[in-house]
Structures are given as C-alpha cells and as structure tokens.
Amino acid sequence: VAHVVPVVHAIRKHLREARITWIIGKLEARLLDGLDGVEFVVFDKKGGLGAYRQLRKTLRDRSFDVLLHMQVAARANILSTLVKAPRRIGWDKPRWRDRHQWFINESVRSLHQQHQVDAFLEFARALGLPAEAPVWNLPVSAEDTNWAKQILGDGAPILMISPCSSHRLRNWQP
C-alpha cells in the first residue's frame, strides 16, 4: 500500500481534475485514512462472498476511464472484473501471477532490477505522467501526533524501523 501512495501523488499533481477511487482492504484503509483526493472503497478480505456482493453492488452503476490493476493475486484479479474500465493497465509479463494477463489489456514497462516503488510508478508513466522522485506524505492526524508527543516527548529526533509485516516471510529475522 505504501508503494502505491507515490502513484496517487503523481496523479494528483499532474491530473488535478482526476477523481481517484481506490479499492482497499480494511486494515490498509486505516493506514491511509485522511489521504486527500482519494475515495476509498473498503473491501473486507475476510468477508467471504458477502464482501464480493457488497463490492459488486457498490460499483454496479459506476464506470471508470482507467483501472490501474496493481495486484497480481487471484482475489485482486477476480475483484477487477467488477470494475468497468476500457483501459485496464496491469503488470508486465515477468510479474504476472494467477492469470493476471487475463484481466488487463495493457502492461507497464518491463524494466530489469527495478525497486518496487519505481515499478509502481510505471503505472503513472503508463498514463503519460512524468513520475519524478517518489512522494509519500502519508496522512498523520493531530490525535496521532499528540499521542506520539506524549509517549516520546519533544526531544531529540527518533528513528524507528519496524521490521514486521502481515506476511511472516517478509518479517526480518533477528
């Protein structure tokens, strides 16, 4: 999710009139709550068939100019069928999984040994946008800032690295 935020900022900077809708999981939506200029459509990954029905109902009467299909997992591929869009931009052939190519009609450029953030910025470039250096600017609420100041104080800067992931294979080992 964090790697997609620079794509959102690139779109907002160069296509100011664009409306951005992001289908996102519940946990991920909490992380990005307050990100300006984005409508979040929350999908409950643990909601079973009811979650798919709800998303279909939400998107039934909507159409989009472009789908940026940035996930290659089977669930995301299935969900993408609920999005009506003539342009369906997805990953390049080396990164296809779970029949991703069946759900797209355009691919981003395939570049060897590219950092994942730069790979995601290929989606902005596929829209003809100059994707410069990544910009994150994640939203931080005043409540969260006040909590951090209470816990950490207002002294010297603190660097925190969180080597944890929701996927155990991505967790850093001691």
Coordinates of N, CA and C in Angstrom, one line a residue:
V1 N 0.8 -1.2 0.0 CA 0.0 0.0 0.0 C 0.9 1.3 0.0
A2 N 1.9 1.2 0.8 CA 2.8 2.4 0.9 C 3.5 2.7 -0.4
H3 N 3.8 1.7 -1.2 CA 4.4 1.9 -2.5 C 3.5 2.5 -3.6
V4 N 2.2 2.4 -3.3 CA 1.2 3.0 -4.3 C 1.0 4.5 -4.0
V5 N 1.2 4.9 -2.8 CA 1.0 6.3 -2.4 C 1.7 7.3 -3.4
P6 N 3.0 7.0 -3.7 CA 3.6 7.9 -4.7 C 2.9 8.0 -6.0
V7 N 2.3 6.9 -6.5 CA 1.5 6.9 -7.7 C 0.3 7.9 -7.5
V8 N -0.4 7.8 -6.4 CA -1.5 8.7 -6.2 C -1.0 10.1 -6.2
H9 N 0.1 10.4 -5.5 CA 0.6 11.8 -5.5 C 0.9 12.3 -6.9
A10 N 1.5 11.4 -7.8 CA 1.9 11.8 -9.1 C 0.6 12.1 -9.9
I11 N -0.4 11.3 -9.8 CA -1.7 11.5 -10.5 C -2.3 12.8 -10.0
R12 N -2.3 13.0 -8.7 CA -2.9 14.3 -8.2 C -2.2 15.5 -8.7
K13 N -0.8 15.4 -8.8 CA 0.0 16.5 -9.2 C -0.2 16.9 -10.7
H14 N -0.3 15.9 -11.5 CA -0.3 16.1 -13.0 C -1.7 16.0 -13.6
L15 N -2.6 15.4 -13.0 CA -4.0 15.3 -13.4 C -4.9 15.8 -12.3
R16 N -4.9 17.0 -12.1 CA -5.6 17.6 -10.9 C -7.1 17.4 -11.0
E17 N -7.7 17.2 -12.2 CA -9.1 17.0 -12.3 C -9.5 15.6 -12.1
A18 N -8.5 14.7 -12.1 CA -8.8 13.3 -12.0 C -9.5 12.9 -10.6
R19 N -10.5 12.0 -10.7 CA -11.0 11.5 -9.5 C -10.4 10.1 -9.3
I20 N -9.9 9.9 -8.1 CA -9.2 8.6 -7.8 C -10.1 7.8 -6.8
T21 N -10.4 6.6 -7.2 CA -11.1 5.6 -6.3 C -10.2 4.5 -6.1
W22 N -10.0 4.1 -4.9 CA -9.1 3.0 -4.5 C -9.9 1.9 -3.8
I23 N -9.9 0.7 -4.3 CA -10.5 -0.4 -3.7 C -9.4 -1.0 -2.7
I24 N -9.6 -1.0 -1.4 CA -8.6 -1.2 -0.5 C -9.1 -2.1 0.7
G25 N -8.3 -2.8 1.3 CA -8.6 -3.6 2.5 C -8.9 -2.8 3.7
K26 N -9.6 -3.3 4.7 CA -9.9 -2.6 5.9 C -8.7 -2.1 6.6
L27 N -7.7 -2.9 6.9 CA -6.5 -2.5 7.6 C -5.7 -1.5 6.9
E28 N -5.6 -1.7 5.6 CA -4.9 -0.7 4.7 C -5.6 0.6 4.7
A29 N -6.9 0.6 4.7 CA -7.6 1.9 4.7 C -7.4 2.7 6.0
R30 N -7.2 2.0 7.1 CA -6.9 2.7 8.3 C -5.6 3.4 8.2
L31 N -4.6 2.8 7.6 CA -3.3 3.4 7.4 C -3.3 4.7 6.6
L32 N -4.2 4.7 5.6 CA -4.2 5.8 4.7 C -5.4 6.8 4.9
D33 N -6.1 6.6 6.0 CA -7.2 7.4 6.4 C -6.8 8.9 6.4
G34 N -7.4 9.7 5.6 CA -7.1 11.1 5.6 C -6.3 11.5 4.4
L35 N -5.9 10.5 3.5 CA -5.2 10.8 2.3 C -6.1 11.6 1.4
D36 N -5.7 12.9 1.1 CA -6.6 13.8 0.3 C -6.7 13.3 -1.1
G37 N -7.9 13.6 -1.6 CA -8.2 13.4 -3.0 C -8.4 12.0 -3.4
V38 N -8.7 11.1 -2.5 CA -8.9 9.7 -2.8 C -10.2 9.2 -2.1
E39 N -11.1 8.6 -2.9 CA -12.2 7.9 -2.4 C -11.9 6.5 -2.2
F40 N -12.0 6.0 -0.9 CA -11.7 4.6 -0.6 C -12.9 3.8 -0.6
V41 N -12.9 2.7 -1.3 CA -14.0 1.7 -1.3 C -13.4 0.5 -0.6
V42 N -13.8 0.3 0.6 CA -13.2 -0.7 1.5 C -13.8 -2.1 1.2
F43 N -12.9 -3.0 1.0 CA -13.2 -4.4 0.8 C -12.8 -5.3 2.0
D44 N -13.7 -6.0 2.6 CA -13.4 -6.8 3.7 C -12.9 -8.2 3.2
K45 N -11.6 -8.4 3.3 CA -11.0 -9.6 2.7 C -11.5 -10.9 3.4
K46 N -11.9 -10.7 4.7 CA -12.4 -11.9 5.4 C -13.9 -12.0 5.4
G47 N -14.5 -11.2 4.5 CA -16.0 -11.1 4.5 C -16.7 -12.2 3.6
G48 N -15.9 -13.0 3.0 CA -16.4 -14.1 2.2 C -17.2 -13.6 1.0
L49 N -18.2 -14.4 0.5 CA -19.0 -14.0 -0.7 C -19.8 -12.7 -0.5
G50 N -20.1 -12.4 0.8 CA -20.9 -11.2 1.1 C -20.1 -10.0 0.7
A51 N -18.8 -10.0 1.0 CA -17.9 -8.9 0.7 C -17.9 -8.6 -0.9
Y52 N -17.8 -9.7 -1.6 CA -17.8 -9.6 -3.1 C -19.1 -9.0 -3.6
R53 N -20.2 -9.5 -3.0 CA -21.6 -9.0 -3.4 C -21.7 -7.5 -3.1
Q54 N -21.2 -7.1 -1.9 CA -21.2 -5.7 -1.5 C -20.4 -4.8 -2.4
L55 N -19.2 -5.3 -2.8 CA -18.4 -4.5 -3.8 C -19.1 -4.4 -5.1
R56 N -19.7 -5.5 -5.6 CA -20.4 -5.5 -6.9 C -21.5 -4.5 -6.8
K57 N -22.3 -4.5 -5.7 CA -23.4 -3.5 -5.5 C -22.8 -2.1 -5.5
T58 N -21.7 -1.8 -4.8 CA -21.1 -0.5 -4.8 C -20.7 0.0 -6.1
L59 N -20.1 -0.9 -7.0 CA -19.6 -0.5 -8.2 C -20.5 -0.7 -9.4
R60 N -21.7 -1.3 -9.2 CA -22.6 -1.6 -10.3 C -22.9 -0.5 -11.2
D61 N -23.2 0.7 -10.8 CA -23.6 1.8 -11.6 C -22.5 2.7 -11.9
R62 N -21.3 2.3 -11.7 CA -20.1 3.2 -11.9 C -19.2 2.7 -13.0
S63 N -18.6 3.6 -13.7 CA -17.6 3.2 -14.7 C -16.4 4.2 -14.6
F64 N -15.3 3.7 -15.0 CA -14.0 4.4 -14.8 C -13.3 4.5 -16.1
D65 N -12.5 5.5 -16.3 CA -11.7 5.6 -17.5 C -10.5 4.6 -17.6
V66 N -9.9 4.4 -16.4 CA -8.8 3.5 -16.3 C -8.8 2.7 -15.0
L67 N -8.5 1.4 -15.1 CA -8.2 0.6 -14.0 C -6.7 0.4 -13.9
L68 N -6.1 0.8 -12.8 CA -4.7 0.5 -12.5 C -4.7 -0.8 -11.7
H69 N -4.5 -1.9 -12.3 CA -4.6 -3.2 -11.6 C -3.2 -3.5 -11.1
M70 N -3.0 -3.1 -9.8 CA -1.6 -3.2 -9.2 C -1.4 -4.4 -8.4
Q71 N -2.3 -5.3 -8.3 CA -2.1 -6.5 -7.6 C -2.3 -7.7 -8.6
V72 N -1.4 -8.7 -8.4 CA -1.5 -9.9 -9.2 C -2.1 -11.1 -8.6
A73 N -2.5 -11.0 -7.3 CA -3.1 -12.1 -6.6 C -4.5 -12.5 -7.2
A74 N -4.9 -13.7 -7.0 CA -6.1 -14.2 -7.6 C -7.3 -13.4 -7.1
R75 N -7.4 -13.1 -5.8 CA -8.5 -12.3 -5.3 C -8.6 -11.0 -6.0
A76 N -7.5 -10.3 -6.2 CA -7.5 -9.0 -6.9 C -7.9 -9.1 -8.3
N77 N -7.5 -10.2 -8.9 CA -7.9 -10.4 -10.3 C -9.4 -10.6 -10.4
I78 N -10.0 -11.4 -9.5 CA -11.4 -11.6 -9.5 C -12.1 -10.2 -9.2
L79 N -11.7 -9.5 -8.2 CA -12.3 -8.2 -7.9 C -12.2 -7.3 -9.1
S80 N -11.2 -7.3 -9.9 CA -11.0 -6.4 -11.0 C -12.1 -6.6 -12.0
T81 N -12.8 -7.7 -12.1 CA -13.9 -7.9 -13.0 C -15.1 -7.1 -12.7
L82 N -15.1 -6.6 -11.5 CA -16.3 -5.8 -11.0 C -16.1 -4.3 -11.4
V83 N -14.9 -4.0 -11.9 CA -14.6 -2.6 -12.3 C -14.7 -2.4 -13.8
K84 N -15.7 -1.5 -14.2 CA -15.9 -1.3 -15.7 C -14.9 -0.2 -16.1
A85 N -14.0 -0.5 -16.9 CA -13.0 0.4 -17.4 C -12.4 0.0 -18.8
P86 N -12.4 0.8 -19.8 CA -11.9 0.4 -21.1 C -10.4 0.2 -21.1
R87 N -9.6 0.9 -20.3 CA -8.2 0.7 -20.1 C -8.0 0.0 -18.8
R88 N -7.3 -1.1 -18.9 CA -7.0 -2.0 -17.8 C -5.5 -2.2 -17.7
I89 N -4.8 -1.4 -17.0 CA -3.3 -1.4 -17.0 C -2.9 -2.3 -15.8
G90 N -2.0 -3.3 -16.2 CA -1.5 -4.2 -15.2 C 0.0 -4.4 -15.3
W91 N 0.5 -5.3 -14.6 CA 1.9 -5.6 -14.5 C 2.4 -6.2 -15.8
D92 N 3.7 -6.1 -16.0 CA 4.4 -6.7 -17.1 C 4.5 -8.2 -17.0
K93 N 4.8 -8.8 -18.1 CA 4.8 -10.3 -18.2 C 5.7 -11.0 -17.1
P94 N 6.9 -10.5 -16.8 CA 7.7 -11.2 -15.8 C 7.0 -11.2 -14.4
R95 N 6.1 -10.3 -14.1 CA 5.5 -10.2 -12.8 C 4.0 -10.8 -12.8
W96 N 3.6 -11.3 -13.9 CA 2.2 -11.9 -13.9 C 2.2 -13.1 -13.0
R97 N 1.1 -13.2 -12.2 CA 0.7 -14.4 -11.4 C -0.8 -14.6 -11.5
D98 N -1.2 -15.8 -11.2 CA -2.6 -16.1 -11.1 C -3.4 -15.6 -12.3
R99 N -2.8 -15.8 -13.5 CA -3.5 -15.4 -14.8 C -3.8 -13.9 -14.9
H100 N -3.0 -13.1 -14.3 CA -3.1 -11.6 -14.3 C -3.4 -11.1 -15.7
Q101 N -2.7 -11.7 -16.7 CA -2.8 -11.2 -18.0 C -4.3 -11.3 -18.6
W102 N -5.1 -12.1 -18.0 CA -6.5 -12.3 -18.5 C -7.3 -11.1 -18.1
F103 N -6.9 -10.3 -17.1 CA -7.7 -9.3 -16.5 C -7.3 -7.9 -16.9
I104 N -6.3 -7.8 -17.8 CA -5.7 -6.5 -18.2 C -5.7 -6.4 -19.7
N105 N -5.6 -5.2 -20.3 CA -5.4 -5.1 -21.7 C -4.2 -4.2 -22.1
E106 N -3.5 -3.8 -21.0 CA -2.2 -3.0 -21.2 C -1.3 -3.4 -20.1
S107 N 0.0 -3.4 -20.3 CA 1.0 -3.7 -19.3 C 2.0 -2.5 -19.1
V108 N 2.5 -2.3 -17.9 CA 3.5 -1.4 -17.6 C 4.8 -1.8 -18.3
R109 N 5.7 -0.9 -18.4 CA 7.0 -1.3 -19.0 C 7.7 -2.3 -18.1
S110 N 8.4 -3.2 -18.7 CA 9.2 -4.2 -18.0 C 10.7 -3.7 -17.9
L111 N 11.1 -3.4 -16.7 CA 12.5 -3.0 -16.5 C 13.1 -3.9 -15.5
H112 N 14.3 -4.3 -15.9 CA 15.1 -5.3 -15.0 C 15.6 -4.6 -13.8
Q113 N 15.6 -5.3 -12.7 CA 16.1 -4.9 -11.4 C 15.7 -3.5 -11.0
Q114 N 14.4 -3.3 -10.9 CA 13.8 -2.1 -10.5 C 13.2 -2.1 -9.1
H115 N 13.5 -1.1 -8.3 CA 12.9 -1.1 -6.9 C 11.4 -1.1 -7.1
Q116 N 10.8 -1.7 -6.1 CA 9.3 -1.8 -6.2 C 8.6 -0.5 -6.2
V117 N 9.1 0.5 -5.6 CA 8.4 1.8 -5.7 C 8.5 2.4 -7.1
D118 N 9.7 2.2 -7.8 CA 9.8 2.6 -9.1 C 8.9 1.8 -10.1
A119 N 8.8 0.5 -9.7 CA 7.9 -0.4 -10.5 C 6.5 0.1 -10.4
F120 N 6.0 0.5 -9.3 CA 4.6 1.0 -9.1 C 4.5 2.4 -9.9
L121 N 5.6 3.2 -9.9 CA 5.5 4.5 -10.6 C 5.4 4.2 -12.1
E122 N 5.7 3.0 -12.6 CA 5.4 2.7 -14.0 C 3.9 2.9 -14.4
F123 N 3.1 2.7 -13.4 CA 1.6 2.9 -13.7 C 1.3 4.4 -14.0
A124 N 2.0 5.3 -13.3 CA 1.8 6.7 -13.6 C 2.4 7.0 -15.0
R125 N 3.5 6.4 -15.2 CA 4.2 6.6 -16.6 C 3.3 6.1 -17.7
A126 N 2.6 4.9 -17.4 CA 1.7 4.4 -18.4 C 0.5 5.3 -18.7
L127 N 0.2 6.2 -17.8 CA -0.8 7.2 -18.1 C -0.2 8.5 -18.7
G128 N 1.1 8.4 -19.1 CA 1.8 9.5 -19.7 C 2.3 10.6 -18.7
L129 N 2.3 10.3 -17.5 CA 2.7 11.3 -16.5 C 4.2 11.1 -16.2
P130 N 4.9 12.3 -15.9 CA 6.3 12.2 -15.5 C 6.3 11.9 -14.0
A131 N 6.6 10.7 -13.7 CA 6.7 10.3 -12.3 C 8.1 10.5 -11.8
E132 N 8.2 11.6 -11.1 CA 9.5 12.0 -10.6 C 9.8 11.2 -9.3
A133 N 10.7 11.8 -8.5 CA 11.1 11.1 -7.2 C 9.8 10.8 -6.4
P134 N 9.7 9.7 -5.8 CA 8.5 9.3 -5.0 C 8.2 10.3 -3.9
V135 N 6.9 10.6 -3.7 CA 6.5 11.4 -2.6 C 5.5 10.6 -1.8
W136 N 5.7 10.4 -0.5 CA 4.8 9.7 0.3 C 3.7 10.5 1.0
N137 N 4.2 11.4 1.8 CA 3.3 12.3 2.6 C 2.1 11.6 3.1
L138 N 2.3 10.6 3.9 CA 1.2 9.8 4.5 C 0.5 10.7 5.5
P139 N -0.8 10.6 5.5 CA -1.6 11.5 6.5 C -1.3 11.0 7.9
V140 N -1.1 12.0 8.8 CA -1.0 11.8 10.2 C -1.9 12.7 10.9
S141 N -2.8 12.2 11.7 CA -3.8 13.0 12.3 C -3.2 13.8 13.5
A142 N -3.9 14.8 13.9 CA -3.4 15.6 15.0 C -3.5 14.7 16.3
E143 N -4.5 13.9 16.4 CA -4.6 13.0 17.5 C -3.4 12.0 17.6
D144 N -2.9 11.5 16.5 CA -1.8 10.6 16.4 C -0.5 11.4 16.8
T145 N -0.4 12.6 16.3 CA 0.8 13.4 16.6 C 0.9 13.7 18.0
N146 N -0.3 14.1 18.6 CA -0.3 14.4 20.1 C 0.0 13.2 20.9
W147 N -0.5 12.0 20.5 CA -0.2 10.8 21.2 C 1.4 10.5 21.2
A148 N 2.0 10.7 20.0 CA 3.4 10.4 19.8 C 4.2 11.4 20.7
K149 N 3.8 12.6 20.8 CA 4.5 13.6 21.6 C 4.4 13.2 23.1
Q150 N 3.2 12.7 23.5 CA 3.0 12.3 24.9 C 3.9 11.1 25.2
I151 N 4.0 10.2 24.4 CA 4.8 9.0 24.6 C 6.3 9.2 24.5
L152 N 6.7 9.9 23.4 CA 8.1 10.1 23.1 C 8.7 11.4 23.5
G153 N 7.9 12.3 23.9 CA 8.4 13.6 24.3 C 8.7 14.5 23.1
D154 N 9.3 15.6 23.3 CA 9.5 16.6 22.2 C 11.0 16.8 22.1
G155 N 11.8 15.8 22.5 CA 13.3 16.0 22.5 C 13.9 15.7 21.1
A156 N 15.0 14.9 21.2 CA 15.8 14.6 20.0 C 15.0 13.8 19.0
P157 N 15.3 13.9 17.8 CA 14.6 13.1 16.8 C 14.8 11.6 17.0
I158 N 13.8 10.8 16.7 CA 13.8 9.4 16.9 C 13.6 8.7 15.5
L159 N 14.5 7.7 15.2 CA 14.3 6.9 14.0 C 13.8 5.5 14.5
M160 N 12.7 5.1 13.9 CA 12.2 3.8 14.2 C 12.1 3.0 12.9
I161 N 12.5 1.8 13.0 CA 12.4 0.8 11.9 C 11.5 -0.3 12.4
S162 N 10.5 -0.6 11.7 CA 9.5 -1.6 12.0 C 9.7 -2.8 11.0
P163 N 10.5 -3.8 11.5 CA 10.8 -4.9 10.5 C 9.7 -6.0 10.5
C164 N 8.5 -5.6 10.6 CA 7.4 -6.5 10.7 C 6.5 -6.4 9.5
S165 N 5.8 -7.5 9.2 CA 4.8 -7.5 8.1 C 3.7 -8.4 8.5
S166 N 2.6 -8.2 7.8 CA 1.5 -9.1 8.0 C 1.7 -10.5 7.4
H167 N 2.8 -10.6 6.6 CA 3.2 -11.9 6.0 C 4.5 -12.3 6.6
R168 N 4.5 -13.5 7.3 CA 5.6 -13.9 8.1 C 6.9 -14.0 7.3
L169 N 6.8 -14.3 6.0 CA 8.0 -14.5 5.2 C 8.7 -13.1 4.9
R170 N 8.0 -12.0 5.2 CA 8.6 -10.7 5.0 C 9.1 -10.1 6.2
N171 N 8.9 -10.8 7.4 CA 9.4 -10.3 8.6 C 10.9 -10.4 8.7
W172 N 11.6 -9.4 9.2 CA 13.1 -9.5 9.4 C 13.4 -10.4 10.6
Q173 N 14.3 -11.3 10.4 CA 14.7 -12.2 11.5 C 15.8 -11.5 12.3
P174 N 15.9 -11.8 13.6 CA 17.0 -11.2 14.4 C 18.4 -11.4 13.8

